């Protein structure tokens, strides 16, 4: 059974940093495209960043370009999102996503609140 577990969210002041972690099990992580999504209150879920199975960064959303970086380690089935220079508008529930064999899999989410 596929399981994606996010962690690392919390409350941070504007300009601060957080690193989110996603640990995958039950699927061949190393062959899957991975992404981070986020959903702010009252907003649609949006793509933040995507990384290929081999670790090539495919996309960062314009709103996070230059501030966030997605990375992965296939040896331990782990995905990260390093978030720097955080802004209040980054406040959202952040979700780990796996695309494998034509299917999407989702974690339960971890909350990030950026506020002074």
PDB file of C-alpha atoms in Angstrom:
ATOM      1  CA  UNK A   1       0.000   0.000   0.000  1.00  0.00           C
ATOM      2  CA  UNK A   2       1.334   3.425  -0.961  1.00  0.00           C
ATOM      3  CA  UNK A   3       2.151   5.721   1.926  1.00  0.00           C
ATOM      4  CA  UNK A   4       3.531   9.260   1.743  1.00  0.00           C
ATOM      5  CA  UNK A   5       4.227  10.992   5.047  1.00  0.00           C
ATOM      6  CA  UNK A   6       5.080  14.701   5.219  1.00  0.00           C
ATOM      7  CA  UNK A   7       6.721  16.436   8.149  1.00  0.00           C
ATOM      8  CA  UNK A   8       8.551  19.648   8.986  1.00  0.00           C
ATOM      9  CA  UNK A   9       5.775  22.212   8.862  1.00  0.00           C
ATOM     10  CA  UNK A  10       5.222  24.817  11.520  1.00  0.00           C
ATOM     11  CA  UNK A  11       5.020  28.492  12.350  1.00  0.00           C
ATOM     12  CA  UNK A  12       7.791  30.732  11.050  1.00  0.00           C
ATOM     13  CA  UNK A  13       8.318  34.479  10.803  1.00  0.00           C
ATOM     14  CA  UNK A  14       8.524  36.213   7.421  1.00  0.00           C
ATOM     15  CA  UNK A  15      12.023  35.870   6.013  1.00  0.00           C
ATOM     16  CA  UNK A  16      12.612  32.605   7.831  1.00  0.00           C
ATOM     17  CA  UNK A  17      13.244  29.109   6.519  1.00  0.00           C
ATOM     18  CA  UNK A  18      11.748  25.642   6.841  1.00  0.00           C
ATOM     19  CA  UNK A  19      12.542  22.277   5.289  1.00  0.00           C
ATOM     20  CA  UNK A  20       9.687  19.902   4.571  1.00  0.00           C
ATOM     21  CA  UNK A  21      10.278  16.157   4.325  1.00  0.00           C
ATOM     22  CA  UNK A  22       8.280  13.417   2.609  1.00  0.00           C
ATOM     23  CA  UNK A  23       9.073   9.743   3.183  1.00  0.00           C
ATOM     24  CA  UNK A  24       7.534   7.235   0.789  1.00  0.00           C
ATOM     25  CA  UNK A  25       6.824   3.530   1.177  1.00  0.00           C
ATOM     26  CA  UNK A  26       4.925   0.820  -0.655  1.00  0.00           C
ATOM     27  CA  UNK A  27       5.865   1.967  -4.182  1.00  0.00           C
ATOM     28  CA  UNK A  28       9.046   2.163  -6.275  1.00  0.00           C
ATOM     29  CA  UNK A  29      10.002   5.691  -5.242  1.00  0.00           C
ATOM     30  CA  UNK A  30      13.171   5.733  -7.339  1.00  0.00           C
ATOM     31  CA  UNK A  31      11.233   5.421 -10.621  1.00  0.00           C
ATOM     32  CA  UNK A  32       8.582   8.031  -9.816  1.00  0.00           C
ATOM     33  CA  UNK A  33       8.229  11.733 -10.517  1.00  0.00           C
ATOM     34  CA  UNK A  34       7.703  13.588  -7.246  1.00  0.00           C
ATOM     35  CA  UNK A  35       6.150  16.976  -6.551  1.00  0.00           C
ATOM     36  CA  UNK A  36       5.223  19.347  -3.783  1.00  0.00           C
ATOM     37  CA  UNK A  37       1.818  21.027  -3.908  1.00  0.00           C
ATOM     38  CA  UNK A  38       0.242  23.515  -1.556  1.00  0.00           C
ATOM     39  CA  UNK A  39      -3.239  24.757  -0.795  1.00  0.00           C
ATOM     40  CA  UNK A  40      -3.827  28.054   0.961  1.00  0.00           C
ATOM     41  CA  UNK A  41      -7.088  28.784   2.801  1.00  0.00           C
ATOM     42  CA  UNK A  42      -9.841  29.464   0.277  1.00  0.00           C
ATOM     43  CA  UNK A  43      -7.548  28.753  -2.673  1.00  0.00           C
ATOM     44  CA  UNK A  44      -7.093  25.951  -5.186  1.00  0.00           C
ATOM     45  CA  UNK A  45      -4.309  23.449  -4.712  1.00  0.00           C
ATOM     46  CA  UNK A  46      -1.274  24.558  -6.725  1.00  0.00           C
ATOM     47  CA  UNK A  47       1.946  22.961  -7.887  1.00  0.00           C
ATOM     48  CA  UNK A  48       5.042  24.216  -6.070  1.00  0.00           C
ATOM     49  CA  UNK A  49       7.856  22.133  -7.565  1.00  0.00           C
ATOM     50  CA  UNK A  50       8.492  18.894  -9.459  1.00  0.00           C
ATOM     51  CA  UNK A  51      11.550  16.653  -9.652  1.00  0.00           C
ATOM     52  CA  UNK A  52      12.273  13.741 -11.988  1.00  0.00           C
ATOM     53  CA  UNK A  53      13.058  10.206 -10.869  1.00  0.00           C
ATOM     54  CA  UNK A  54      16.763  10.879 -11.417  1.00  0.00           C
ATOM     55  CA  UNK A  55      16.819  14.147  -9.478  1.00  0.00           C
ATOM     56  CA  UNK A  56      16.454  16.703 -12.261  1.00  0.00           C
ATOM     57  CA  UNK A  57      14.324  19.665 -11.204  1.00  0.00           C
ATOM     58  CA  UNK A  58      11.522  19.976 -13.738  1.00  0.00           C
ATOM     59  CA  UNK A  59       9.656  22.965 -12.364  1.00  0.00           C
ATOM     60  CA  UNK A  60       9.399  25.573  -9.639  1.00  0.00           C
ATOM     61  CA  UNK A  61       6.334  27.757  -9.488  1.00  0.00           C
ATOM     62  CA  UNK A  62       7.024  31.387 -10.349  1.00  0.00           C
ATOM     63  CA  UNK A  63       5.965  32.461  -6.865  1.00  0.00           C
ATOM     64  CA  UNK A  64       8.712  30.369  -5.236  1.00  0.00           C
ATOM     65  CA  UNK A  65      11.453  30.547  -7.877  1.00  0.00           C
ATOM     66  CA  UNK A  66      14.757  31.455  -6.253  1.00  0.00           C
ATOM     67  CA  UNK A  67      13.421  30.833  -2.732  1.00  0.00           C
ATOM     68  CA  UNK A  68      12.425  27.137  -2.669  1.00  0.00           C
ATOM     69  CA  UNK A  69      14.367  24.090  -3.832  1.00  0.00           C
ATOM     70  CA  UNK A  70      13.092  20.540  -4.302  1.00  0.00           C
ATOM     71  CA  UNK A  71      15.443  17.581  -3.859  1.00  0.00           C
ATOM     72  CA  UNK A  72      15.332  13.818  -3.316  1.00  0.00           C
ATOM     73  CA  UNK A  73      17.379  10.859  -2.142  1.00  0.00           C
ATOM     74  CA  UNK A  74      16.286   7.630  -3.795  1.00  0.00           C
ATOM     75  CA  UNK A  75      18.408   5.538  -1.424  1.00  0.00           C
ATOM     76  CA  UNK A  76      16.051   6.273   1.479  1.00  0.00           C
ATOM     77  CA  UNK A  77      12.844   7.192  -0.406  1.00  0.00           C
ATOM     78  CA  UNK A  78      12.934  10.777   0.812  1.00  0.00           C
ATOM     79  CA  UNK A  79      11.798  14.024  -0.805  1.00  0.00           C
ATOM     80  CA  UNK A  80      12.548  17.511   0.596  1.00  0.00           C
ATOM     81  CA  UNK A  81      11.389  21.037   0.013  1.00  0.00           C
ATOM     82  CA  UNK A  82      13.808  23.664   1.323  1.00  0.00           C
ATOM     83  CA  UNK A  83      11.907  26.922   1.771  1.00  0.00           C
ATOM     84  CA  UNK A  84      13.819  30.162   2.272  1.00  0.00           C
ATOM     85  CA  UNK A  85      12.823  33.819   2.527  1.00  0.00           C
ATOM     86  CA  UNK A  86       9.314  32.802   3.482  1.00  0.00           C
ATOM     87  CA  UNK A  87       6.456  35.221   2.922  1.00  0.00           C
ATOM     88  CA  UNK A  88       2.987  35.358   4.492  1.00  0.00           C
ATOM     89  CA  UNK A  89       1.526  34.310   1.145  1.00  0.00           C
ATOM     90  CA  UNK A  90       3.427  31.009   1.450  1.00  0.00           C
ATOM     91  CA  UNK A  91       1.056  30.035   4.255  1.00  0.00           C
ATOM     92  CA  UNK A  92      -0.648  26.821   3.156  1.00  0.00           C
ATOM     93  CA  UNK A  93      -1.032  23.110   3.667  1.00  0.00           C
ATOM     94  CA  UNK A  94       1.836  21.461   1.788  1.00  0.00           C
ATOM     95  CA  UNK A  95       1.382  18.046   0.167  1.00  0.00           C
ATOM     96  CA  UNK A  96       3.801  15.456  -1.156  1.00  0.00           C
ATOM     97  CA  UNK A  97       2.743  13.940  -4.488  1.00  0.00           C
ATOM     98  CA  UNK A  98       3.954  10.855  -6.329  1.00  0.00           C
ATOM     99  CA  UNK A  99       3.124  10.121  -9.960  1.00  0.00           C
ATOM    100  CA  UNK A 100       3.680   6.438 -10.688  1.00  0.00           C
ATOM    101  CA  UNK A 101       2.331   4.241 -13.505  1.00  0.00           C
ATOM    102  CA  UNK A 102      -0.165   6.895 -14.529  1.00  0.00           C
ATOM    103  CA  UNK A 103      -1.553   7.395 -11.017  1.00  0.00           C
ATOM    104  CA  UNK A 104      -1.298  10.165  -8.433  1.00  0.00           C
ATOM    105  CA  UNK A 105      -0.615   9.435  -4.776  1.00  0.00           C
ATOM    106  CA  UNK A 106      -0.850  12.001  -1.975  1.00  0.00           C
ATOM    107  CA  UNK A 107       0.376  12.482   1.540  1.00  0.00           C
ATOM    108  CA  UNK A 108      -1.789  13.828   4.347  1.00  0.00           C
ATOM    109  CA  UNK A 109      -0.192  17.272   4.278  1.00  0.00           C
ATOM    110  CA  UNK A 110       1.816  19.417   6.658  1.00  0.00           C
ATOM    111  CA  UNK A 111       0.856  22.962   7.605  1.00  0.00           C
ATOM    112  CA  UNK A 112       3.123  25.957   7.097  1.00  0.00           C
ATOM    113  CA  UNK A 113       2.149  29.296   8.652  1.00  0.00           C
ATOM    114  CA  UNK A 114       4.256  32.363   7.920  1.00  0.00           C
ATOM    115  CA  UNK A 115       3.355  35.169  10.285  1.00  0.00           C
ATOM    116  CA  UNK A 116       4.952  37.788  12.498  1.00  0.00           C
TER     117      UNK A 116
END
